[in-house]
mmCIF file of C-alpha atoms in Angstrom:
data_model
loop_
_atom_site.group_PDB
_atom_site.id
_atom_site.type_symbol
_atom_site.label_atom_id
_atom_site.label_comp_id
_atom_site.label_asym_id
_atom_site.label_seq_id
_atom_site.Cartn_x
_atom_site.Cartn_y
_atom_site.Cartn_z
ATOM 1 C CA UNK O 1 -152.556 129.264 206.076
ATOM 2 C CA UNK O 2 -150.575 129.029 209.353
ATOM 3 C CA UNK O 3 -149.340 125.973 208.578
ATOM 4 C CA UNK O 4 -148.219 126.970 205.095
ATOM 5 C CA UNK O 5 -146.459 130.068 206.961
ATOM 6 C CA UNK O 6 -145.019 128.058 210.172
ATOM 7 C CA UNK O 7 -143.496 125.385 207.667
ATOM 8 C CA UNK O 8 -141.867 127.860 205.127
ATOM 9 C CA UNK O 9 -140.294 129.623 208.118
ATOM 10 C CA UNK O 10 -139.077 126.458 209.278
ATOM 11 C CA UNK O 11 -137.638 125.335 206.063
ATOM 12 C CA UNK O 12 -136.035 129.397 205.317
ATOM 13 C CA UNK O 13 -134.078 128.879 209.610
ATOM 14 C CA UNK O 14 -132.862 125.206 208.642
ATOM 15 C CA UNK O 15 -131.810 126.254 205.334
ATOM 16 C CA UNK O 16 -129.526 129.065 206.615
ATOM 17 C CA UNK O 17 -128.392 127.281 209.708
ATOM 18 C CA UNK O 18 -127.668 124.611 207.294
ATOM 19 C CA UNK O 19 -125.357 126.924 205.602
ATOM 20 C CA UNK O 20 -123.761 128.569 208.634
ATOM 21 C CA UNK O 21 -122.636 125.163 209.630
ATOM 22 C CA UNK O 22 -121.220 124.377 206.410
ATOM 23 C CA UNK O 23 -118.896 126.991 206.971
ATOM 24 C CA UNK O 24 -117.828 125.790 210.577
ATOM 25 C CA UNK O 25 -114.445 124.413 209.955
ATOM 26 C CA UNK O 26 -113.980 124.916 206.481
ATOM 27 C CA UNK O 27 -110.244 126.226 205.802
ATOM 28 C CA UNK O 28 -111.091 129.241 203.120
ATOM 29 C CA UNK O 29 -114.000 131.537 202.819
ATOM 30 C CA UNK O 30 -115.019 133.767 200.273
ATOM 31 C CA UNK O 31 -116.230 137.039 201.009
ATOM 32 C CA UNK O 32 -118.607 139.485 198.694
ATOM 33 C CA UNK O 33 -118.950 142.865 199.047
ATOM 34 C CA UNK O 34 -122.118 144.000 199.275
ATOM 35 C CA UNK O 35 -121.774 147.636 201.115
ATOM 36 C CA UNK O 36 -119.086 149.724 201.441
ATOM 37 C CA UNK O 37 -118.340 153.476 201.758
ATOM 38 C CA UNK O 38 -115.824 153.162 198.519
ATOM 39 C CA UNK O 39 -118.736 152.475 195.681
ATOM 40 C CA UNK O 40 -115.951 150.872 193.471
ATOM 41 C CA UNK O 41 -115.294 147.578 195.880
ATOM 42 C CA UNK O 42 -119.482 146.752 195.403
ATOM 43 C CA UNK O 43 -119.797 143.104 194.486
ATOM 44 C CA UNK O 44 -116.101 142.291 194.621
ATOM 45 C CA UNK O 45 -114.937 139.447 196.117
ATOM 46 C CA UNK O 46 -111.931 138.680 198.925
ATOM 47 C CA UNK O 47 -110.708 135.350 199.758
ATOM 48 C CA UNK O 48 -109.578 134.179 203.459
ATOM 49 C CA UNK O 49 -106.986 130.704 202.902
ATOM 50 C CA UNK O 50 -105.798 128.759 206.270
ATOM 51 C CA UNK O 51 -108.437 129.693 208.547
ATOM 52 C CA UNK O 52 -107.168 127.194 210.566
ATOM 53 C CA UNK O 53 -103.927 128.788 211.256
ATOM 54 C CA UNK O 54 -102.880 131.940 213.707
ATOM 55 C CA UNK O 55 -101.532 134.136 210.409
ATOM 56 C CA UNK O 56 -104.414 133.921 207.494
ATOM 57 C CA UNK O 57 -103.721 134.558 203.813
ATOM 58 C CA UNK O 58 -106.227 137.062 202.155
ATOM 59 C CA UNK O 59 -106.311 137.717 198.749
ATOM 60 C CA UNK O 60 -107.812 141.160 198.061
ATOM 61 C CA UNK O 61 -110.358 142.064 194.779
ATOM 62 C CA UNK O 62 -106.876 143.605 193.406
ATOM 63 C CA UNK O 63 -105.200 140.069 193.699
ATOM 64 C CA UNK O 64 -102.893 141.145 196.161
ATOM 65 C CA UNK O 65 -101.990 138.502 199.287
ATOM 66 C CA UNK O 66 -101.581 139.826 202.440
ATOM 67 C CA UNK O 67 -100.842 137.796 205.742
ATOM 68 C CA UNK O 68 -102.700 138.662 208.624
ATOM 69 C CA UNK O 69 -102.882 138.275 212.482
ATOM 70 C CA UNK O 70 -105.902 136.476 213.759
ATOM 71 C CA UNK O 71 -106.075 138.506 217.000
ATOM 72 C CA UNK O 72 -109.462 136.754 218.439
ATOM 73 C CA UNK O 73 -111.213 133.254 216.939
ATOM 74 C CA UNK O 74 -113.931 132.045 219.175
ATOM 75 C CA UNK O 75 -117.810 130.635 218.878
ATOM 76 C CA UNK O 76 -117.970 131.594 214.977
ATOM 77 C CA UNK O 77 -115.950 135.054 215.362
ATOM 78 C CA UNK O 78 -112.386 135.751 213.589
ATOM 79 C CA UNK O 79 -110.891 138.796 213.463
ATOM 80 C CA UNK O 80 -108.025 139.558 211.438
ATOM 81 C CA UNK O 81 -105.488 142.202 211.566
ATOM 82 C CA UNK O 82 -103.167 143.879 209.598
ATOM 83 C CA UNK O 83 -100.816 146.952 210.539
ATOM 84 C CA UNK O 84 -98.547 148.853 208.046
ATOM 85 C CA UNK O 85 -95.037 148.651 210.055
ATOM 86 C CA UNK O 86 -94.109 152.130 208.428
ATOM 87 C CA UNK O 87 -97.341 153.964 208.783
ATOM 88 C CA UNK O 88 -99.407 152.368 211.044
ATOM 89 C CA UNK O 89 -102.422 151.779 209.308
ATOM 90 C CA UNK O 90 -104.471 149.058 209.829
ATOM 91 C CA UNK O 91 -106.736 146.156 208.246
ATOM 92 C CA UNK O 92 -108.926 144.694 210.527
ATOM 93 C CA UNK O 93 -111.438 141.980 209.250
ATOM 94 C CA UNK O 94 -114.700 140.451 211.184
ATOM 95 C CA UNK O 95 -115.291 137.138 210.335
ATOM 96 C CA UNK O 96 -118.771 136.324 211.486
ATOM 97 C CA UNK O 97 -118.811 132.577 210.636
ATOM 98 C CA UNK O 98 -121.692 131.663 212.080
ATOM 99 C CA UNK O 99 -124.041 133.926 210.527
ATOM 100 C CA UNK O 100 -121.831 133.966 206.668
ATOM 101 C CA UNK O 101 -121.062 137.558 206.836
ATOM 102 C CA UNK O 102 -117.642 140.047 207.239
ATOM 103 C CA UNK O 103 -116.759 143.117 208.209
ATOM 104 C CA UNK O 104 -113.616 144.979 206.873
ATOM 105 C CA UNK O 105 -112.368 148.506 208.549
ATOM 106 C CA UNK O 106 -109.451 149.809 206.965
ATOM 107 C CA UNK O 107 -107.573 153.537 208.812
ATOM 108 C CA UNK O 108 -105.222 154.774 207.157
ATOM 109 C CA UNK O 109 -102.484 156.756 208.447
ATOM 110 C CA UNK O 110 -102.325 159.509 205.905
ATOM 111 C CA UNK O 111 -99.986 162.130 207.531
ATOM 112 C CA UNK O 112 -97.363 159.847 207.034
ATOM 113 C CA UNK O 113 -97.905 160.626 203.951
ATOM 114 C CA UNK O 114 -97.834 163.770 203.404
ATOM 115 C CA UNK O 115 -101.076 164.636 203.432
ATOM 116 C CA UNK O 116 -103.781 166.841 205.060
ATOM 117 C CA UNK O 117 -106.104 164.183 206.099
ATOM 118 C CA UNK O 118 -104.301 162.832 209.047
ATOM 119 C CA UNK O 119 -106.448 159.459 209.465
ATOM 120 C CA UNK O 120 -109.021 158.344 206.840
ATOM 121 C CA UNK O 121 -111.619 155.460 207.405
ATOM 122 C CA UNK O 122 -113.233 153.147 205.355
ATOM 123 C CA UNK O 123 -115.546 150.153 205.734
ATOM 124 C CA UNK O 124 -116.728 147.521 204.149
ATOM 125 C CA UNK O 125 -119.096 144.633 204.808
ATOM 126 C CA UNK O 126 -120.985 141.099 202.798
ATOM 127 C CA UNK O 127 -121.686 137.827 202.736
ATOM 128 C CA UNK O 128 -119.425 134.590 203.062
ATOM 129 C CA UNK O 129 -119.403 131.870 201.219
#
């Protein structure tokens, strides 16, 4: 029975370092939502293109591209950002490569727009792929 349990835990850490390293280097990810405090953006799916460069394309679940910033890449972690130049608000995205998973915190600068709710947070989070 130990033997049975030591080998399938062996086989479950080289299969996901296995896939953590076939992300190293790649030049697009895909991320899936799988939390986030806005129920609607559950299970859809962003897109990161030119990794390898210092401004990143990323095509939201609505299909818009956006270029972004990469403000830190080191050891497996990117972070994106993106600031609205009239309001403020900002995109920032987590790229944990090495263990396939994302972060996404979006403020919103919503006095500039009139309303009552002068910054409004949201966050989302998944797998890559």
């Amino acid at each position: 029975m130990f033997l049975r349990t030591a080998c399938a835990t062996l086989l479950a850490t080289t299969a996901s370092l296995s896939f953590a390293q076939s992300l190293a280097g790649r030049n697009s990810l895909i991320g899936v939502v799988t939390e986030s405090s806005d129920a609607d953006k559950l299970k859809t799916q962003m897109t990161f293109v030119d990794l390898d460069k210092q401004v990143v394309t990323v095509v939201w679940p609505s299909g818009h591209q956006y270029k972004m910033s990469k403000t830190f890449d080191s050891k497996g972690i990117v972070v994106l950002q993106f600031v609205g130049e009239m309001t403020g608000s900002t995109d920032t995205i987590h790229l944990d490569i090495a263990n396939s998973r994302f972060l996404l915190v979006s403020v919103v600068a919503s006095e500039v727009l009139g309303t009552r709710n002068p910054l409004t947070v949201s966050t989302s989070r998944g797998a890559l792929k």
